[in-house]
PDB file of C-alpha atoms in Angstrom:
ATOM      1  CA  MET C   1      -8.962  40.454 -40.286  1.00 52.00           C
ATOM      2  CA  SER C   2     -10.904  40.292 -43.547  1.00 56.00           C
ATOM      3  CA  VAL C   3     -12.527  37.057 -44.654  1.00 68.00           C
ATOM      4  CA  LEU C   4     -12.183  35.874 -48.237  1.00 78.00           C
ATOM      5  CA  MET C   5     -15.437  35.030 -49.982  1.00 90.00           C
ATOM      6  CA  TYR C   6     -15.835  32.433 -52.711  1.00 96.00           C
ATOM      7  CA  ASP C   7     -18.610  31.860 -55.252  1.00 96.00           C
ATOM      8  CA  VAL C   8     -18.661  28.082 -54.793  1.00 97.00           C
ATOM      9  CA  GLY C   9     -17.573  25.671 -52.070  1.00 98.00           C
ATOM     10  CA  ILE C  10     -16.755  22.045 -52.733  1.00 98.00           C
ATOM     11  CA  THR C  11     -16.239  19.584 -49.899  1.00 98.00           C
ATOM     12  CA  LEU C  12     -14.505  16.237 -50.241  1.00 97.00           C
ATOM     13  CA  SER C  13     -15.397  13.638 -47.650  1.00 93.00           C
ATOM     14  CA  ASP C  14     -13.539  10.422 -48.452  1.00 94.00           C
ATOM     15  CA  CYS C  15     -10.411   9.143 -50.164  1.00 94.00           C
ATOM     16  CA  SER C  16     -12.023   8.167 -53.489  1.00 96.00           C
ATOM     17  CA  TRP C  17      -9.747   9.077 -56.401  1.00 97.00           C
ATOM     18  CA  GLU C  18     -12.724   9.192 -58.778  1.00 97.00           C
ATOM     19  CA  ARG C  19     -14.703  11.626 -56.614  1.00 97.00           C
ATOM     20  CA  HIS C  20     -11.663  13.871 -56.281  1.00 97.00           C
ATOM     21  CA  HIS C  21     -11.041  13.786 -60.031  1.00 98.00           C
ATOM     22  CA  HIS C  22     -14.666  14.767 -60.641  1.00 98.00           C
ATOM     23  CA  ALA C  23     -14.539  17.525 -58.004  1.00 98.00           C
ATOM     24  CA  PHE C  24     -11.308  18.925 -59.442  1.00 98.00           C
ATOM     25  CA  THR C  25     -12.752  18.870 -62.972  1.00 98.00           C
ATOM     26  CA  LEU C  26     -15.828  20.690 -61.668  1.00 98.00           C
ATOM     27  CA  ALA C  27     -13.654  23.250 -59.879  1.00 98.00           C
ATOM     28  CA  CYS C  28     -11.592  23.893 -63.024  1.00 98.00           C
ATOM     29  CA  SER C  29     -14.807  24.409 -64.974  1.00 98.00           C
ATOM     30  CA  PHE C  30     -16.121  26.947 -62.452  1.00 98.00           C
ATOM     31  CA  LEU C  31     -12.791  28.771 -62.434  1.00 98.00           C
ATOM     32  CA  THR C  32     -12.752  28.904 -66.239  1.00 98.00           C
ATOM     33  CA  LEU C  33     -16.127  30.657 -65.993  1.00 98.00           C
ATOM     34  CA  ASN C  34     -14.595  33.188 -63.540  1.00 97.00           C
ATOM     35  CA  ARG C  35     -16.360  31.772 -60.489  1.00 97.00           C
ATOM     36  CA  SER C  36     -14.092  31.541 -57.467  1.00 97.00           C
ATOM     37  CA  VAL C  37     -13.809  28.153 -55.763  1.00 98.00           C
ATOM     38  CA  LEU C  38     -12.749  26.925 -52.339  1.00 98.00           C
ATOM     39  CA  ILE C  39     -12.263  23.175 -51.874  1.00 98.00           C
ATOM     40  CA  PHE C  40     -12.410  21.808 -48.322  1.00 98.00           C
ATOM     41  CA  ALA C  41     -10.826  18.379 -47.886  1.00 98.00           C
ATOM     42  CA  GLY C  42     -12.441  16.700 -44.888  1.00 97.00           C
ATOM     43  CA  GLY C  43     -11.624  13.341 -43.344  1.00 95.00           C
ATOM     44  CA  ARG C  44      -9.070  11.254 -45.207  1.00 96.00           C
ATOM     45  CA  SER C  45      -9.688  13.269 -48.382  1.00 97.00           C
ATOM     46  CA  VAL C  46      -6.796  15.431 -47.141  1.00 97.00           C
ATOM     47  CA  LEU C  47      -4.560  12.807 -48.800  1.00 97.00           C
ATOM     48  CA  THR C  48      -5.308  14.517 -52.115  1.00 96.00           C
ATOM     49  CA  LEU C  49      -3.597  17.674 -50.842  1.00 97.00           C
ATOM     50  CA  SER C  50      -0.391  15.948 -49.815  1.00 96.00           C
ATOM     51  CA  GLU C  51       2.767  16.232 -51.886  1.00 92.00           C
ATOM     52  CA  LYS C  52       2.807  12.453 -52.434  1.00 91.00           C
ATOM     53  CA  MET C  53      -0.940  12.194 -53.132  1.00 93.00           C
ATOM     54  CA  GLU C  54      -0.879   8.558 -51.965  1.00 92.00           C
ATOM     55  CA  GLY C  55      -3.600   6.445 -50.380  1.00 94.00           C
ATOM     56  CA  LEU C  56      -6.518   7.390 -52.630  1.00 95.00           C
ATOM     57  CA  GLU C  57      -8.805   4.482 -53.432  1.00 96.00           C
ATOM     58  CA  GLY C  58      -9.423   3.410 -57.033  1.00 96.00           C
ATOM     59  CA  ALA C  59      -6.732   5.581 -58.620  1.00 95.00           C
ATOM     60  CA  LEU C  60      -6.201   5.212 -62.349  1.00 95.00           C
ATOM     61  CA  SER C  61      -2.600   5.372 -63.499  1.00 94.00           C
ATOM     62  CA  ASP C  62      -1.279   8.567 -65.038  1.00 93.00           C
ATOM     63  CA  GLY C  63      -0.178   6.478 -68.047  1.00 95.00           C
ATOM     64  CA  LEU C  64      -3.702   5.242 -68.690  1.00 96.00           C
ATOM     65  CA  LEU C  65      -5.129   8.743 -68.306  1.00 96.00           C
ATOM     66  CA  LYS C  66      -2.534  10.183 -70.680  1.00 96.00           C
ATOM     67  CA  ALA C  67      -3.307   7.500 -73.284  1.00 97.00           C
ATOM     68  CA  ARG C  68      -6.985   8.473 -73.064  1.00 97.00           C
ATOM     69  CA  HIS C  69      -6.255  12.244 -73.129  1.00 97.00           C
ATOM     70  CA  ILE C  70      -7.594  12.790 -69.612  1.00 97.00           C
ATOM     71  CA  PRO C  71      -5.759  15.074 -67.183  1.00 97.00           C
ATOM     72  CA  SER C  72      -4.299  13.440 -64.080  1.00 97.00           C
ATOM     73  CA  LEU C  73      -5.501  14.374 -60.621  1.00 97.00           C
ATOM     74  CA  ARG C  74      -2.211  16.173 -60.004  1.00 96.00           C
ATOM     75  CA  GLU C  75      -2.598  18.156 -63.258  1.00 97.00           C
ATOM     76  CA  LEU C  76      -6.121  19.172 -62.272  1.00 98.00           C
ATOM     77  CA  ARG C  77      -4.975  20.174 -58.787  1.00 97.00           C
ATOM     78  CA  ASP C  78      -2.214  22.307 -60.297  1.00 96.00           C
ATOM     79  CA  ALA C  79      -4.706  23.871 -62.724  1.00 98.00           C
ATOM     80  CA  ILE C  80      -7.010  24.825 -59.859  1.00 98.00           C
ATOM     81  CA  ILE C  81      -4.157  26.652 -58.178  1.00 96.00           C
ATOM     82  CA  SER C  82      -3.017  28.369 -61.384  1.00 97.00           C
ATOM     83  CA  LEU C  83      -6.597  29.498 -62.078  1.00 97.00           C
ATOM     84  CA  GLY C  84      -6.878  31.048 -58.595  1.00 97.00           C
ATOM     85  CA  GLY C  85      -8.782  28.338 -56.731  1.00 97.00           C
ATOM     86  CA  ALA C  86      -8.017  27.603 -53.108  1.00 97.00           C
ATOM     87  CA  PHE C  87      -7.832  24.569 -50.839  1.00 98.00           C
ATOM     88  CA  MET C  88      -8.354  23.976 -47.122  1.00 98.00           C
ATOM     89  CA  ALA C  89      -7.365  20.825 -45.274  1.00 98.00           C
ATOM     90  CA  CYS C  90      -9.512  19.798 -42.316  1.00 97.00           C
ATOM     91  CA  GLU C  91      -7.705  19.812 -38.972  1.00 96.00           C
ATOM     92  CA  THR C  92      -9.471  16.630 -37.866  1.00 96.00           C
ATOM     93  CA  GLY C  93      -8.930  15.002 -41.242  1.00 96.00           C
ATOM     94  CA  MET C  94      -5.206  15.640 -40.943  1.00 96.00           C
ATOM     95  CA  LYS C  95      -5.201  13.669 -37.696  1.00 96.00           C
ATOM     96  CA  MET C  96      -7.309  10.876 -39.248  1.00 95.00           C
ATOM     97  CA  ALA C  97      -4.874  10.536 -42.161  1.00 95.00           C
ATOM     98  CA  GLY C  98      -1.771  10.784 -39.964  1.00 96.00           C
ATOM     99  CA  LEU C  99      -0.517  13.868 -41.821  1.00 96.00           C
ATOM    100  CA  SER C 100       1.152  17.039 -40.618  1.00 95.00           C
ATOM    101  CA  SER C 101       1.130  20.401 -42.376  1.00 94.00           C
ATOM    102  CA  ASP C 102       4.648  19.556 -43.620  1.00 95.00           C
ATOM    103  CA  ASP C 103       3.127  16.714 -45.693  1.00 96.00           C
ATOM    104  CA  LEU C 104       0.843  19.075 -47.601  1.00 97.00           C
ATOM    105  CA  MET C 105       1.635  20.912 -50.794  1.00 94.00           C
ATOM    106  CA  GLU C 106       2.597  24.540 -50.349  1.00 92.00           C
ATOM    107  CA  GLY C 107      -0.163  27.061 -49.756  1.00 91.00           C
ATOM    108  CA  ILE C 108      -2.728  24.744 -48.172  1.00 96.00           C
ATOM    109  CA  ARG C 109      -4.497  26.249 -45.170  1.00 96.00           C
ATOM    110  CA  VAL C 110      -5.303  23.832 -42.344  1.00 97.00           C
ATOM    111  CA  ARG C 111      -8.604  24.930 -40.828  1.00 97.00           C
ATOM    112  CA  GLY C 112     -11.894  23.638 -39.466  1.00 96.00           C
ATOM    113  CA  MET C 113     -15.331  23.455 -41.035  1.00 95.00           C
ATOM    114  CA  VAL C 114     -16.419  26.735 -39.433  1.00 96.00           C
ATOM    115  CA  SER C 115     -13.643  28.575 -41.305  1.00 96.00           C
ATOM    116  CA  PHE C 116     -14.757  26.973 -44.574  1.00 97.00           C
ATOM    117  CA  LEU C 117     -18.409  27.906 -43.982  1.00 96.00           C
ATOM    118  CA  THR C 118     -17.420  31.460 -43.044  1.00 95.00           C
ATOM    119  CA  GLU C 119     -15.496  31.900 -46.298  1.00 95.00           C
ATOM    120  CA  ILE C 120     -18.325  30.449 -48.411  1.00 96.00           C
ATOM    121  CA  GLY C 121     -20.991  32.571 -46.735  1.00 94.00           C
ATOM    122  CA  SER C 122     -24.380  32.031 -48.367  1.00 94.00           C
ATOM    123  CA  HIS C 123     -22.902  30.720 -51.635  1.00 95.00           C
ATOM    124  CA  PRO C 124     -23.564  27.148 -52.833  1.00 95.00           C
ATOM    125  CA  ILE C 125     -21.713  24.169 -51.368  1.00 96.00           C
ATOM    126  CA  MET C 126     -21.326  20.848 -53.170  1.00 95.00           C
ATOM    127  CA  THR C 127     -20.261  17.696 -51.366  1.00 94.00           C
ATOM    128  CA  LEU C 128     -18.535  14.997 -53.377  1.00 89.00           C
TER     129      LEU C 128
END
């Protein structure tokens, strides 16, 4: 089995909407510069990978963001996927958040931290 390798790893560690928005903006920027990105959602940050995307703390409304010409978290997440970025949901985090793989958006791999570190190799990791 071959292991994918990414240029940059980003880990999310809580359920802060603002941190996720920043991380997703950062990921989109890397991807625009042709640097591959893998985002690992640990702990309750897995909520950002669910279809409903509910339970994030401090979320700004999509209406407010639109009025200010700022992409929504969902739009950024979709852009990451369309630009070739990838996501992993933490197995333990899924249990913490009370989610099953059926609650996640399509294409999310549920794995542990060792899998994330293996796929990042010696490339940089940012924790937000």
